[in-house]
mmCIF file of C-alpha atoms and ligand atoms in Angstrom:
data_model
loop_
_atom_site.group_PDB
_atom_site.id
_atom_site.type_symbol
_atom_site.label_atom_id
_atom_site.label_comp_id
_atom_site.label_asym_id
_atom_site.label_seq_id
_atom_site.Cartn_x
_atom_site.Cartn_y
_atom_site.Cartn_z
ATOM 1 C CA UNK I 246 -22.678 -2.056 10.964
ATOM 2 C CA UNK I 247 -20.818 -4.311 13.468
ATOM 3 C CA UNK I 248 -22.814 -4.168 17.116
ATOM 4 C CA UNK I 249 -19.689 -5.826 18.336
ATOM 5 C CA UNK I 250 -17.267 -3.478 19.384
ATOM 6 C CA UNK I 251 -14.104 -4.879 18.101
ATOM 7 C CA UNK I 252 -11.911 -3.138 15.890
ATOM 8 C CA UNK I 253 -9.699 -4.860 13.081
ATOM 9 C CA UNK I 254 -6.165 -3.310 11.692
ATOM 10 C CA UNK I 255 -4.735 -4.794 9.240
ATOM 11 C CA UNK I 256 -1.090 -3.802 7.566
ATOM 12 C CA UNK I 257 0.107 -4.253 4.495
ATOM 13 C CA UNK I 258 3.196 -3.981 3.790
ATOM 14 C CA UNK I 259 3.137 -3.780 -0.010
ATOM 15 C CA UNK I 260 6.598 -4.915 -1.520
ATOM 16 C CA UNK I 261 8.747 -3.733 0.896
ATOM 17 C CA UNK I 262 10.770 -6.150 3.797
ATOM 18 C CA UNK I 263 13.624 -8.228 3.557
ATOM 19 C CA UNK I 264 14.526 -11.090 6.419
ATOM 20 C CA UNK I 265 16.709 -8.550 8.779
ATOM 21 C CA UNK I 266 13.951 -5.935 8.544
ATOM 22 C CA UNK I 267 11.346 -8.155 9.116
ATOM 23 C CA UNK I 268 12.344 -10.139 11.795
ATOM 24 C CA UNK I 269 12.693 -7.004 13.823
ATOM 25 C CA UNK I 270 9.259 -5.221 12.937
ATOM 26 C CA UNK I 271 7.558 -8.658 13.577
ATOM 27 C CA UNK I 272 9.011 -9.325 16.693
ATOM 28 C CA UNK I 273 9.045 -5.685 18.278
ATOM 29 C CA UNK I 274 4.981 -6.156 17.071
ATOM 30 C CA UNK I 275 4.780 -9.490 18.794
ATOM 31 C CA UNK I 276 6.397 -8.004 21.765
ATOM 32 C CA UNK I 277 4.700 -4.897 21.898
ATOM 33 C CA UNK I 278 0.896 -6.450 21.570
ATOM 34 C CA UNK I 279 1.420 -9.587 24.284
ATOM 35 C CA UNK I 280 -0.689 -8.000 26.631
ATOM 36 C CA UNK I 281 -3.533 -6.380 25.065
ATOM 37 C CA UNK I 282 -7.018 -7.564 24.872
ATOM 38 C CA UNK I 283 -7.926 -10.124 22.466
ATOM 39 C CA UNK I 284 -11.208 -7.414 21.304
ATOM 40 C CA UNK I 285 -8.778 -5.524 19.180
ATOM 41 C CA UNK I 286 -7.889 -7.735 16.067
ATOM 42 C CA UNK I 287 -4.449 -7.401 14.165
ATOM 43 C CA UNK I 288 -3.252 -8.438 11.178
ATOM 44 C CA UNK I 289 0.158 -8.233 9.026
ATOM 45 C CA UNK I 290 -0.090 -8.767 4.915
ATOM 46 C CA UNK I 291 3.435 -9.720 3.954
ATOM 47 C CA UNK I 292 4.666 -10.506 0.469
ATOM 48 C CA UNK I 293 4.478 -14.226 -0.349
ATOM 49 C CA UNK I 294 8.396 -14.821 0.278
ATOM 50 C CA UNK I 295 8.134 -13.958 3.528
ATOM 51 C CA UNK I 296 4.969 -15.914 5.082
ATOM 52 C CA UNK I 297 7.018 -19.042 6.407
ATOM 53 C CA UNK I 298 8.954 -16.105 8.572
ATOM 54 C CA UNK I 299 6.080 -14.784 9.561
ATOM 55 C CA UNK I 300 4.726 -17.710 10.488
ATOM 56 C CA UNK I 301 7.440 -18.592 12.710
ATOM 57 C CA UNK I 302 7.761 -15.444 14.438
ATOM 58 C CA UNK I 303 4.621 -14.450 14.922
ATOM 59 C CA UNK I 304 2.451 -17.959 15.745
ATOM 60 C CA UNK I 305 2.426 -17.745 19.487
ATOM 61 C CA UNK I 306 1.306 -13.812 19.254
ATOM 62 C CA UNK I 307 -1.585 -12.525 19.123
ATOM 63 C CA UNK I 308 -1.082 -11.239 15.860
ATOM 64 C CA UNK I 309 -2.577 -13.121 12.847
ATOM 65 C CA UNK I 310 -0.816 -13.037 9.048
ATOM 66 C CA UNK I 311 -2.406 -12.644 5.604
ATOM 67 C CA UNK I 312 -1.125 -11.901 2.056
ATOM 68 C CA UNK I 313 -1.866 -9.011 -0.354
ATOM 69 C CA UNK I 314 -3.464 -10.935 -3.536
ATOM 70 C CA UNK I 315 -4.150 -14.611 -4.549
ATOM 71 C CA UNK I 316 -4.751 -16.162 -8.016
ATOM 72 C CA UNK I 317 -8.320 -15.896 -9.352
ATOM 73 C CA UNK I 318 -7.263 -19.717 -10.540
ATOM 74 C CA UNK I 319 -6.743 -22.746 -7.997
ATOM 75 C CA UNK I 320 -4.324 -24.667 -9.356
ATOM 76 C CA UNK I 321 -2.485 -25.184 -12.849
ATOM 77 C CA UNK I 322 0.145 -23.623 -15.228
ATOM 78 C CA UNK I 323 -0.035 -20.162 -14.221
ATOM 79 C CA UNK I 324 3.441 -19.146 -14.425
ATOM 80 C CA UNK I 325 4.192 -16.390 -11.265
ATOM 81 C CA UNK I 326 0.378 -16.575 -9.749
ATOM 82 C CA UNK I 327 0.412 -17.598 -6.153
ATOM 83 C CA UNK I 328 -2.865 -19.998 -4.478
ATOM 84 C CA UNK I 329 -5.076 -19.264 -2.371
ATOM 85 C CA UNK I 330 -4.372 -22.694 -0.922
ATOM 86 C CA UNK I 331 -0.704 -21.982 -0.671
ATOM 87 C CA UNK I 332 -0.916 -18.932 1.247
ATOM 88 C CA UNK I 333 -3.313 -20.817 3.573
ATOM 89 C CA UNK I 334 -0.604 -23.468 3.822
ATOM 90 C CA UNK I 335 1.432 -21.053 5.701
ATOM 91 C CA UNK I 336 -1.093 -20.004 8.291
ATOM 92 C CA UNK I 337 -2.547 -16.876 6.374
ATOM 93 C CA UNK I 338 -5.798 -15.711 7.458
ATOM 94 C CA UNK I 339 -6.709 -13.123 5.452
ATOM 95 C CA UNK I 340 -6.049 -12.320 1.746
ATOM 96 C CA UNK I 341 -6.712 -8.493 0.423
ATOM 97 C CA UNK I 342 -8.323 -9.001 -2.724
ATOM 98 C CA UNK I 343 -8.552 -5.750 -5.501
ATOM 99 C CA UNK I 344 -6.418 -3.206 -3.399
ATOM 100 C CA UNK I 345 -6.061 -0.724 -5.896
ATOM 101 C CA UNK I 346 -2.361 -1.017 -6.904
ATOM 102 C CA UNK I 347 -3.191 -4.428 -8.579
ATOM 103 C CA UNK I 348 -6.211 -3.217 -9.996
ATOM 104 C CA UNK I 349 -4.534 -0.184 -11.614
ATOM 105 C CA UNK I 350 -1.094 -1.718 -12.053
ATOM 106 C CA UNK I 351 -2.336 -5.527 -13.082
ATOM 107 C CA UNK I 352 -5.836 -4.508 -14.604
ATOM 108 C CA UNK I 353 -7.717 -6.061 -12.575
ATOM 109 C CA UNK I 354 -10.846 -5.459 -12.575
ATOM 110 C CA UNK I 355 -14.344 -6.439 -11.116
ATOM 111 C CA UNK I 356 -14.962 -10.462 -11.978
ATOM 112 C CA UNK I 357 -11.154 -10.517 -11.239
ATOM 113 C CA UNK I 358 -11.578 -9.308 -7.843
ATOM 114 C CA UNK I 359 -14.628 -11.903 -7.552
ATOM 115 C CA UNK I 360 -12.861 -14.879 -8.468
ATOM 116 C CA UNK I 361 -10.116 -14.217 -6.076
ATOM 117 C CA UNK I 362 -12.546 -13.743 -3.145
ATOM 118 C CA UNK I 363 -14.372 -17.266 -4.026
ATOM 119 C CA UNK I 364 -10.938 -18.498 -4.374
ATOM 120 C CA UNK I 365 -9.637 -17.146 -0.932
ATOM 121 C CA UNK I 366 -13.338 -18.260 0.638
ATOM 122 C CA UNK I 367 -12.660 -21.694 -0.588
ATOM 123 C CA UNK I 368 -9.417 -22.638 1.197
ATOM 124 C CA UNK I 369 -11.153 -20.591 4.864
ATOM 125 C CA UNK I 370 -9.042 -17.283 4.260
ATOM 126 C CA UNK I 371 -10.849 -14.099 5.010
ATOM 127 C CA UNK I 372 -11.254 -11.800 1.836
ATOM 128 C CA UNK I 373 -10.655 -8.325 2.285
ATOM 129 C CA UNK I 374 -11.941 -6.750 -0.351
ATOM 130 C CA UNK I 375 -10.518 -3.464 -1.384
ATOM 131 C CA UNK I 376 -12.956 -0.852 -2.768
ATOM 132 C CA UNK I 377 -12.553 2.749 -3.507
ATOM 133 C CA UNK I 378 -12.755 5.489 -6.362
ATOM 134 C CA UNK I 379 -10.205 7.845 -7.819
ATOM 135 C CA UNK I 380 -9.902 11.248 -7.146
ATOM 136 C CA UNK I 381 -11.550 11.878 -10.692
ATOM 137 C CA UNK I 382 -14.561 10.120 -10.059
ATOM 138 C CA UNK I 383 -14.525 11.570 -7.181
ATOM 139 C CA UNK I 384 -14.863 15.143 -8.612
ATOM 140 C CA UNK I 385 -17.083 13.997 -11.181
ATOM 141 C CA UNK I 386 -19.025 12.761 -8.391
ATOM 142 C CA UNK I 387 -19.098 9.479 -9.082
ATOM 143 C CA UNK I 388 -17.545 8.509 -5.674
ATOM 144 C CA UNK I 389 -20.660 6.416 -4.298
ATOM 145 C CA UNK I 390 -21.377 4.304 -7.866
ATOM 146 C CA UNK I 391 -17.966 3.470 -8.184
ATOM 147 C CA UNK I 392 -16.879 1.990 -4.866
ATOM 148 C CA UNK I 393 -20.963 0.852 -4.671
ATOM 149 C CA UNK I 394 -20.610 -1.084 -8.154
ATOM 150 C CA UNK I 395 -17.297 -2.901 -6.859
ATOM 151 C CA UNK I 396 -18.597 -4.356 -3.731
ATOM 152 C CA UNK I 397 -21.562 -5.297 -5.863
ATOM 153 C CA UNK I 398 -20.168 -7.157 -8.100
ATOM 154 C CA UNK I 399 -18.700 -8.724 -5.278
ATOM 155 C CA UNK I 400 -21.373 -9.284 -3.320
ATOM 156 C CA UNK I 401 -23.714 -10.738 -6.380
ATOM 157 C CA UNK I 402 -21.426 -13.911 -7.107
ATOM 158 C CA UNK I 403 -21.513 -14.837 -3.216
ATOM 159 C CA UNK I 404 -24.066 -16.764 -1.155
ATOM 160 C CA UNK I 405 -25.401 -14.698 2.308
ATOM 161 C CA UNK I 406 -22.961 -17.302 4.006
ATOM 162 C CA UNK I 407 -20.003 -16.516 2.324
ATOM 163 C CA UNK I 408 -20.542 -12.446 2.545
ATOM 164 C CA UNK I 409 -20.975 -12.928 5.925
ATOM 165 C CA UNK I 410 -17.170 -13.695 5.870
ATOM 166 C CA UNK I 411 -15.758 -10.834 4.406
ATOM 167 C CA UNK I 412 -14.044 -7.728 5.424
ATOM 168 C CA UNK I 413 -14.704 -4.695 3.297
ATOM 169 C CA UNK I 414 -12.126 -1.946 3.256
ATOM 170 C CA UNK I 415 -13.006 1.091 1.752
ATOM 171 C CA UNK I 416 -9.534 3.258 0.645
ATOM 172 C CA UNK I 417 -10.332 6.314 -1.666
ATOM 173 C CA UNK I 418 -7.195 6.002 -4.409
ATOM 174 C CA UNK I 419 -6.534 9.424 -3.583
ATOM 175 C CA UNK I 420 -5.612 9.064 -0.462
ATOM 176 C CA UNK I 421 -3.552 5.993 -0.577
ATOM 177 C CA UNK I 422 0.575 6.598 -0.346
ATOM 178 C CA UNK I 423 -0.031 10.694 -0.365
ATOM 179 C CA UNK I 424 -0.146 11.523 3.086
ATOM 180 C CA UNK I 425 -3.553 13.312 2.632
ATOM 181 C CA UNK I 426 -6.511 10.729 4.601
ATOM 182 C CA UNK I 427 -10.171 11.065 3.491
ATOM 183 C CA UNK I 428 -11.737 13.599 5.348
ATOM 184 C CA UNK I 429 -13.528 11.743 8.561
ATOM 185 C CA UNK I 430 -17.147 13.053 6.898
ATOM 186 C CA UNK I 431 -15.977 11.623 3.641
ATOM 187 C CA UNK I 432 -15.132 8.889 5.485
ATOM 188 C CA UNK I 433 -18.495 8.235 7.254
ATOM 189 C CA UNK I 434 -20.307 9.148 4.532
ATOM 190 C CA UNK I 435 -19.005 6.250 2.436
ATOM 191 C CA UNK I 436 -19.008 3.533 5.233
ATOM 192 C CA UNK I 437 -22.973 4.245 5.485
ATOM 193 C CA UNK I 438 -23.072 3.706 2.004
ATOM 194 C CA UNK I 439 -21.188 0.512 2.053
ATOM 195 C CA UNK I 440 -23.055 -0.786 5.252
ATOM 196 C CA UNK I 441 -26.515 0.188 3.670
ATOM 197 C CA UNK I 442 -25.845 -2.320 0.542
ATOM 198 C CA UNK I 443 -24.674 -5.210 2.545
ATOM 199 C CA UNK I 444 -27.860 -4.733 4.551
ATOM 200 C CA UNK I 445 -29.446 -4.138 1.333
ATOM 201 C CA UNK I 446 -28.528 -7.556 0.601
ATOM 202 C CA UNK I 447 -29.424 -9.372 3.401
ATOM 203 C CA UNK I 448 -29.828 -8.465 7.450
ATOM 204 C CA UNK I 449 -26.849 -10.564 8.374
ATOM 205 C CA UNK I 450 -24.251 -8.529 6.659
ATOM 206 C CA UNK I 451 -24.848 -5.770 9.245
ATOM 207 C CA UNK I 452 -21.860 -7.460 10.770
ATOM 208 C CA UNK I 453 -19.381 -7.828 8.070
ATOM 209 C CA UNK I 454 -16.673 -5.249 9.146
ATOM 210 C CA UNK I 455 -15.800 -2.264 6.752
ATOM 211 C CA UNK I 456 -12.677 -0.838 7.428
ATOM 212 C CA UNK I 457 -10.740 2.674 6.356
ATOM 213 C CA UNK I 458 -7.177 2.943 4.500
ATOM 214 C CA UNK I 459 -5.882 5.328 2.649
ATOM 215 C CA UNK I 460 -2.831 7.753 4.616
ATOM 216 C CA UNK I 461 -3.672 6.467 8.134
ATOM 217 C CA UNK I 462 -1.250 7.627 10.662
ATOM 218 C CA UNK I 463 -0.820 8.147 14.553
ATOM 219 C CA UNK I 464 -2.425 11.392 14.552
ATOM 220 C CA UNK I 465 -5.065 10.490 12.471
ATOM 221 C CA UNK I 466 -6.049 7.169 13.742
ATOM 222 C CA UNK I 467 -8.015 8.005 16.593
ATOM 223 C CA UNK I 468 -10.396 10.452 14.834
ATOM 224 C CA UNK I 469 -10.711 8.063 11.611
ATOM 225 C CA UNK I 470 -11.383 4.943 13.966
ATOM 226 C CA UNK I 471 -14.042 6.966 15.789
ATOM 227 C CA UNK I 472 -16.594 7.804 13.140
ATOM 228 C CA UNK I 473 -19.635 5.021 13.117
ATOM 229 C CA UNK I 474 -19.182 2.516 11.120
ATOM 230 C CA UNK I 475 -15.785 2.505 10.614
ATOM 231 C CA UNK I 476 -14.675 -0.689 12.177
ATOM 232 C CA UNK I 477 -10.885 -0.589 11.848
ATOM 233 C CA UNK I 478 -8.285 0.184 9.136
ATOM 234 C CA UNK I 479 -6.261 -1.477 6.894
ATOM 235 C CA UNK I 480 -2.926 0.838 6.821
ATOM 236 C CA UNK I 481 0.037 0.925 4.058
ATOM 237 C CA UNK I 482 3.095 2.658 4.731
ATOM 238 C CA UNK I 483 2.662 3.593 8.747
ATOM 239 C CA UNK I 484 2.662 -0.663 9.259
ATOM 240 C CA UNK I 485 6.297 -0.733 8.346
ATOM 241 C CA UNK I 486 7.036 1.295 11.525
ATOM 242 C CA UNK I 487 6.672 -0.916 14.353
ATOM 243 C CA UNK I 488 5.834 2.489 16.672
ATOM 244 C CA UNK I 489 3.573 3.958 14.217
ATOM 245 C CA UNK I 490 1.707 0.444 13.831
ATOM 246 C CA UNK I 491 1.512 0.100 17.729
ATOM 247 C CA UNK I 492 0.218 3.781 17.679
ATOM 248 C CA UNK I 493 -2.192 3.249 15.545
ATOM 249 C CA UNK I 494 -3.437 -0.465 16.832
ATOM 250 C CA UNK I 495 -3.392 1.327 20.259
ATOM 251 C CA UNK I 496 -6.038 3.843 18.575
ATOM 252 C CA UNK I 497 -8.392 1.663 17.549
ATOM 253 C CA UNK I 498 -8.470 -0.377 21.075
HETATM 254 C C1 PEP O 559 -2.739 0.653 1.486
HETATM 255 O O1 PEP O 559 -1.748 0.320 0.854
HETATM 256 O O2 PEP O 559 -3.706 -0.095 1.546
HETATM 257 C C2 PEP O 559 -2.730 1.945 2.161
HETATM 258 C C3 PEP O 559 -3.806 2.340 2.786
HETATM 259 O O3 PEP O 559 -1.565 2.674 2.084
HETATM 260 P P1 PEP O 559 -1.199 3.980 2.950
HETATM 261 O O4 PEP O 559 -1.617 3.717 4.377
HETATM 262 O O5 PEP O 559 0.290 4.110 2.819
HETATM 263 O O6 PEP O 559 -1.936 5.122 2.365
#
């Protein structure tokens, strides 16, 4: 787990926003983050329409700008797929890869979610790859093979160099969009998990950061953020509300 003690948030907005919206939440984020320390990292994941705004509103923050998927393909006649090397075009950083809505709502599944990392690693993005089982597995207690085998999967295509580079971010389906967050031993629990195979794999992915999502809020935050191993969170719905996004940033600090 990461020795450095930085914390990463990361929003995604999912497919919400238009330009009036946006501009406001961007800029009230901008404003609202000028003076803290650069230890805390933050991030925004906007839909693809809306990265040149980004871009211009948020380049001279401290604030850095990513999408929410990227074609498994680089280049070619894939009608509606977006590029890795166009998102990167517009500043992005980092690109979640496999959040759960695509792999439920687009079928994506494992190899899918591999390709798009490689693709993302290629053009210098930073992969955030979203892991995390359903509530059945979870009852069948299949919680730990399930979110094990995706980052595996992963993790087997990818040299110790390019692991190094990702973020993990471990959101239990259950507990994304309902309001109800993993419990913070559920929580813990699965982050040792997830740190123990990237170690598994090689010393130097002790530092690749694993962060929490699923329901995070302002009164949550704090507690979530504090368990070991958790090094930040990657939040849905409480990101569209500049206050609760500066609550929660301010959490993690
Ligand atoms: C997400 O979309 O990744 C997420 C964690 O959503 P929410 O915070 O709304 O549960």
């Amino acid at each position: 787990m990461s020795e450095l003690n930085t914390k990463l948030v990361i929003g995604n907005w999912k497919m919400h926003g238009c330009l009036a919206r946006n501009a406001v939440l961007l800029n009230t984020l901008a404003h609202g983050t000028q003076q803290w320390s650069e230890a805390l990292r933050i991030a925004v994941c906007v839909p693809f329409p809306y990265l040149a705004q980004t871009q211009e509103l948020l380049h001279n923050s401290r604030i850095a700008w990513g999408v929410q998927d990227v074609s498994a393909h680089t280049e070619g006649a894939y009608t509606g797929e977006v590029s890795a090397a166009m998102a990167a075009e517009f500043g992005a950083t980092f690109a979640l890869v496999g959040h759960s809505e695509r792999r439920a709502y687009h079928q994506e599944n494992d190899p899918a979610v591999a390709a798009k990392t490689h693709r993302a690693l290629e053009v210098g993005l930073t992969p955030v790859v979203c892991v995390g089982e359903t509530r059945a597995e979870r009852d069948a207690g299949r919680a730990e093979q399930t979110v094990s085998q995706q980052l595996q999967v992963v993790l087997d295509t990818l040299s110790v160099e390019q692991a190094m580079r990702l973020v993990i971010a471990y959101e239990p389906v259950w507990a994304i969009g309902t309001g109800r967050n993993a419990q913070a031993h559920e929580v813990r629990a699965m982050h040792a998990v997830l740190h123990r195979l990237l170690t598994a794999a090689d010393d130097r992915l002790a530092h690749v950061p694993v962060l929490y999502g699923g329901s995070v809020k302002p009164d949550n935050a704090r507690e979530l953020f504090a368990e070991p191993g958790v090094e930040g969170g990657l939040i849905g719905g409480a990101s569209l509300k500049a206050e609760d996004f500066l609550d929660i940033c301010a959490a993690a600090d």
